mmCIF file of C-alpha atoms in Angstrom:
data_model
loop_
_atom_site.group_PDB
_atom_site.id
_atom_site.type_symbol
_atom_site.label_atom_id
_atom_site.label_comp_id
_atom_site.label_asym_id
_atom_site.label_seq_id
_atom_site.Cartn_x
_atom_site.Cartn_y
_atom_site.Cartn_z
ATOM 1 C CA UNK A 1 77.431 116.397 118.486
ATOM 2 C CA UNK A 2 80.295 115.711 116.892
ATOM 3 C CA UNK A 3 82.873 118.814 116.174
ATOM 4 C CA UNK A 4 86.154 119.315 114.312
ATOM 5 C CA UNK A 5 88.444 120.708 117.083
ATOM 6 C CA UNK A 6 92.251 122.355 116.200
ATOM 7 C CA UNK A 7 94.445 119.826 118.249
ATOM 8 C CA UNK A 8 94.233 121.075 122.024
ATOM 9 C CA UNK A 9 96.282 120.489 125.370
ATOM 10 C CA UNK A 10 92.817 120.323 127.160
ATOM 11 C CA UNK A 11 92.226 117.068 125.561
ATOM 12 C CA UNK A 12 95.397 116.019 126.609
ATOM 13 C CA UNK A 13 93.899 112.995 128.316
ATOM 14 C CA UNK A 14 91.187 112.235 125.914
ATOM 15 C CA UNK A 15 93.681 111.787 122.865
ATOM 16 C CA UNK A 16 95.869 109.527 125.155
ATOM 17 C CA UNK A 17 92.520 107.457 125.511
ATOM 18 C CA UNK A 18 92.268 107.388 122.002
ATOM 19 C CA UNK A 19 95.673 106.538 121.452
ATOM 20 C CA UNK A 20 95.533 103.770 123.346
ATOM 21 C CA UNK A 21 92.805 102.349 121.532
ATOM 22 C CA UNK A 22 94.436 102.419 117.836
ATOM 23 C CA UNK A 23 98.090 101.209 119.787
ATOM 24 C CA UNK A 24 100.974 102.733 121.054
ATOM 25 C CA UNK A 25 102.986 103.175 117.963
ATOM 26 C CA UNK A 26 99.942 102.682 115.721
ATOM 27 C CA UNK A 27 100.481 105.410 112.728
ATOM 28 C CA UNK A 28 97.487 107.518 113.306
ATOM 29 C CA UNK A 29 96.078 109.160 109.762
ATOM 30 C CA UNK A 30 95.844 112.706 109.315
ATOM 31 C CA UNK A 31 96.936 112.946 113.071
ATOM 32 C CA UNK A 32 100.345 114.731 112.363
ATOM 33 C CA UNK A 33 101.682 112.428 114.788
ATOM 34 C CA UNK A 34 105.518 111.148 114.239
ATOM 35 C CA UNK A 35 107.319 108.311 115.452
ATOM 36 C CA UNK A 36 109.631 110.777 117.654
ATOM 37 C CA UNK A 37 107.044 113.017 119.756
ATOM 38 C CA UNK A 38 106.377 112.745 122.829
ATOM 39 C CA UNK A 39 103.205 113.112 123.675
ATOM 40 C CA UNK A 40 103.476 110.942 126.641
ATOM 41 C CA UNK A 41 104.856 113.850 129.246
ATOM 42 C CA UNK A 42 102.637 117.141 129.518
ATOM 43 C CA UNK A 43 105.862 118.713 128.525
ATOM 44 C CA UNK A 44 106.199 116.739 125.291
ATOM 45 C CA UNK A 45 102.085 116.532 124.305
ATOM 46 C CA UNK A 46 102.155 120.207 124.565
ATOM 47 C CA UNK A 47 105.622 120.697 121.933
ATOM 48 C CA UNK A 48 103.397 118.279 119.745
ATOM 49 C CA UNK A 49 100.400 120.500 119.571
ATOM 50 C CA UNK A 50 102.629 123.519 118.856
ATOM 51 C CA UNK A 51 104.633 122.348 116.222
ATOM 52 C CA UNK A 52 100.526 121.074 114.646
ATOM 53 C CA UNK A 53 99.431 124.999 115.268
ATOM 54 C CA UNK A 54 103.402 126.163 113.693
ATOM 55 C CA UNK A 55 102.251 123.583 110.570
ATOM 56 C CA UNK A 56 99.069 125.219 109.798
ATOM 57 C CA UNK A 57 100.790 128.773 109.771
ATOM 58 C CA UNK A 58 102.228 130.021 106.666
ATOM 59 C CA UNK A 59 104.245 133.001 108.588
ATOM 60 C CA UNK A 60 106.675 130.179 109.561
ATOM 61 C CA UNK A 61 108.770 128.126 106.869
ATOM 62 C CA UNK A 62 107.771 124.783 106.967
ATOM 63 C CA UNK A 63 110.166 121.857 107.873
ATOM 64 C CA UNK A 64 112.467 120.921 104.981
ATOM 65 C CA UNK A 65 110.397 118.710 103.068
ATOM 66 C CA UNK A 66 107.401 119.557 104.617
ATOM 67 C CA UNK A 67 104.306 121.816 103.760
ATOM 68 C CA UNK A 68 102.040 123.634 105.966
ATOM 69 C CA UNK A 69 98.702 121.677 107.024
ATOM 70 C CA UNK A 70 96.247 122.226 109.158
ATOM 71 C CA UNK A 71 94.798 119.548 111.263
ATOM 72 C CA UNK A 72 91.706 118.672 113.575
ATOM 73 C CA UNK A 73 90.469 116.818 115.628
ATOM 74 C CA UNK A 74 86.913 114.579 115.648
ATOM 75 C CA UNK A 75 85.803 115.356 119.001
ATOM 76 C CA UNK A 76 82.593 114.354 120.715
ATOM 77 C CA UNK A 77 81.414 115.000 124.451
ATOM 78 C CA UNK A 78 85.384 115.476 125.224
ATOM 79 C CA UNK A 79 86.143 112.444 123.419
ATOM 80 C CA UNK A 80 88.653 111.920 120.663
ATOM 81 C CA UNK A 81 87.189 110.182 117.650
ATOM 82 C CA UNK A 82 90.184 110.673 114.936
ATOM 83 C CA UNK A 83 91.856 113.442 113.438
ATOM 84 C CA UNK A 84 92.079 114.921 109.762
ATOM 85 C CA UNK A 85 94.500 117.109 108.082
ATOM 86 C CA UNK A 86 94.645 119.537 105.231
ATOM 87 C CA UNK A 87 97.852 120.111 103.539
ATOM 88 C CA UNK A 88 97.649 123.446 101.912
ATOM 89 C CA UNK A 89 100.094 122.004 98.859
ATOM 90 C CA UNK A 90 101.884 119.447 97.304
ATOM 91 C CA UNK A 91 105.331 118.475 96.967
ATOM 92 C CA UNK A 92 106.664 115.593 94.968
ATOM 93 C CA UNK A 93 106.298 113.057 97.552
ATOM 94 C CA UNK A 94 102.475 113.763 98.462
ATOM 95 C CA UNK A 95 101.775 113.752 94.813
ATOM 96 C CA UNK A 96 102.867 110.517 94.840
ATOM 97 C CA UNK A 97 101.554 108.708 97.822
ATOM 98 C CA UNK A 98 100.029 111.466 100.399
ATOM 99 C CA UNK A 99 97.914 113.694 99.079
ATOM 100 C CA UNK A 100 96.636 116.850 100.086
ATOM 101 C CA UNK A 101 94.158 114.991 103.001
ATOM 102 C CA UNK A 102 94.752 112.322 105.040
ATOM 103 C CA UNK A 103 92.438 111.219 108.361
ATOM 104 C CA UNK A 104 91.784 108.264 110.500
ATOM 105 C CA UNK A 105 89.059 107.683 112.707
ATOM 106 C CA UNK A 106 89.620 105.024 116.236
ATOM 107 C CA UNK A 107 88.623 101.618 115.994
ATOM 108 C CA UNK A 108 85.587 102.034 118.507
ATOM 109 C CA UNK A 109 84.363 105.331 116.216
ATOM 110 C CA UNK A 110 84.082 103.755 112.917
ATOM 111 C CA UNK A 111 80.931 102.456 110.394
ATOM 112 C CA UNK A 112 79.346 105.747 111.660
ATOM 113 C CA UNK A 113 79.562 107.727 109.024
ATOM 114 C CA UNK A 114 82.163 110.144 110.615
ATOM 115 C CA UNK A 115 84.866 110.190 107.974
ATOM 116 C CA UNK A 116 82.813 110.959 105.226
ATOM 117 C CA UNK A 117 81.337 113.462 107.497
ATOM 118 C CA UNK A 118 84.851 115.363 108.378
ATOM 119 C CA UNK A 119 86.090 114.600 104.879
ATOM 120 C CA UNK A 120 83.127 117.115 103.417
ATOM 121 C CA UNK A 121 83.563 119.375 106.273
ATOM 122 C CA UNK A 122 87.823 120.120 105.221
ATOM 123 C CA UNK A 123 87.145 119.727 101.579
ATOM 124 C CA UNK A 124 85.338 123.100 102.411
ATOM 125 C CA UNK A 125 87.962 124.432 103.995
ATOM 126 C CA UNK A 126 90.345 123.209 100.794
ATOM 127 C CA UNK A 127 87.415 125.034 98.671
ATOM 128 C CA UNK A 128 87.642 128.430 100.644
ATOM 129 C CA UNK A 129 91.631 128.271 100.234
ATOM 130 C CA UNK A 130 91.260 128.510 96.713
ATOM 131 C CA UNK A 131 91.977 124.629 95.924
ATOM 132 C CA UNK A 132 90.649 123.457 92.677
ATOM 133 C CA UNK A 133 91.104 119.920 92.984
ATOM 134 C CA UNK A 134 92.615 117.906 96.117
ATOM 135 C CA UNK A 135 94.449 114.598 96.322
ATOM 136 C CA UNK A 136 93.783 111.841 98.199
ATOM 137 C CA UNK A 137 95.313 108.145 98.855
ATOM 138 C CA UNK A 138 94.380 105.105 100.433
ATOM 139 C CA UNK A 139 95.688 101.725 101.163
ATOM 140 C CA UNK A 140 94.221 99.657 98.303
ATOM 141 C CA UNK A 141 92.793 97.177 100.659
ATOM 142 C CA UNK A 142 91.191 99.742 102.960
ATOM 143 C CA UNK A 143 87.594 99.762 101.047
ATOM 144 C CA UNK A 144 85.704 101.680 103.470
ATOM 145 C CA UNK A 145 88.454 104.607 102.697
ATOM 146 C CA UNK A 146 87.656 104.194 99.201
ATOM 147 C CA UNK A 147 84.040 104.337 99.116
ATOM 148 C CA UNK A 148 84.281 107.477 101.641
ATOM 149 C CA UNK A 149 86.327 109.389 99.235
ATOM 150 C CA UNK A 150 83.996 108.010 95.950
ATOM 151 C CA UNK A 151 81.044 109.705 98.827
ATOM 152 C CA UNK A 152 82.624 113.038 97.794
ATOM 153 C CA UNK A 153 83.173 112.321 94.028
ATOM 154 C CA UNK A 154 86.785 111.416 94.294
ATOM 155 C CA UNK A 155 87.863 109.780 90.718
ATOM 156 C CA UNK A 156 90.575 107.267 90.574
ATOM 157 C CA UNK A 157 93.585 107.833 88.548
ATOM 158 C CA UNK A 158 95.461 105.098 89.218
ATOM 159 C CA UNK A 159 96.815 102.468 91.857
ATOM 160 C CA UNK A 160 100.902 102.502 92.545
ATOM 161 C CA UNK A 161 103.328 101.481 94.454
ATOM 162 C CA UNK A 162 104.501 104.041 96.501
ATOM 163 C CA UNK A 163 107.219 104.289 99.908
ATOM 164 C CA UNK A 164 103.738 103.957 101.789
ATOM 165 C CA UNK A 165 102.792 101.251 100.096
ATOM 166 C CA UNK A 166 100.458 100.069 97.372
ATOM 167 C CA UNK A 167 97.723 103.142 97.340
ATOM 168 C CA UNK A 168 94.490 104.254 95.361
ATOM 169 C CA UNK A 169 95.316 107.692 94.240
ATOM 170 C CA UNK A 170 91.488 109.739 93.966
ATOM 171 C CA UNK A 171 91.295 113.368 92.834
ATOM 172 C CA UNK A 172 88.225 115.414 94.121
ATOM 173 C CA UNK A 173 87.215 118.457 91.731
ATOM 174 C CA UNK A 174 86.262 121.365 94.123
ATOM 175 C CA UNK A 175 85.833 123.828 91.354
ATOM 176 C CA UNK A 176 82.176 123.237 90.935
#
């Protein structure tokens, strides 16, 4: 059965497997995951999954141009499957490209129905913040990210260019 996990030391190893599947360096959606950690020492995976947990709690300022979010992992039989994230607001440049969700699932995981899957699970978790209406963006060549977020009644407004690239910006209505 698949679960959504918080991001964990004691999968340590099972999120380096996973890693290894999408590519060292691979950006990782919804993962959290910048081009600087180090996630390859103990030392350095365990700083990563503190600053996630710091991220997610509003006691702490977030980073300068950064908003709290709270992030997951897709974890089945102690395997990493992807990762989603919930950013509790916007600033200027999520309204643009971000959005308030972004997740990714690993090559080997996808076409089963897990995205759309995690994506109702954490629009539940935007409802019970209080969230109206969430954001979310796309690539506007990745269909299958499309027609996941048109699963959960996501509208298109537009398609831009953006510093991420040329996206499909969807709004999702949680208010009724």
């Amino acid at each position: 059965m698949v679960e959504l996990v918080p991001p964990s030391t004691a999968l340590r190893d099972a999120w380096l497997e996973s890693r290894e599947e999408w590519g060292r360096g691979v950006h990782q959606d919804g993962s959290g995951l910048r081009e600087n950690d180090d996630v390859d020492t103990v030392a350095g995976f365990a700083s990563w999954v503190a600053r996630l947990e710091r991220e997610a709690d509003e006691s702490v300022p977030p980073e300068n141009g950064k908003v709290h979010a709270t992030y997951w992992w897709l974890v089945e039989d102690d395997t990493v499957l992807g990762a989603i994230s919930l950013r509790h607001r916007l600033n200027d440049f999520l309204l643009d490209a971000g959005g308030h969700i972004g997740y990714g699932i690993r090559p080997s995981a996808r076409r089963r129905g897990l995205a759309t899957w995690a994506l109702g699970e954490v629009l539940g978790v935007a409802r019970s913040r209080g969230l109206s209406r969430v954001l979310l963006t796309c690539a506007d060549t990745n269909l299958a990210s499309a027609r996941t977020i048109e699963r959960h009644s996501g509208v298109l407004e537009d398609t831009r260019h953006t510093p991420l690239g040329y996206l499909r910006r969807y709004w999702i209505d949680l208010a009724g």
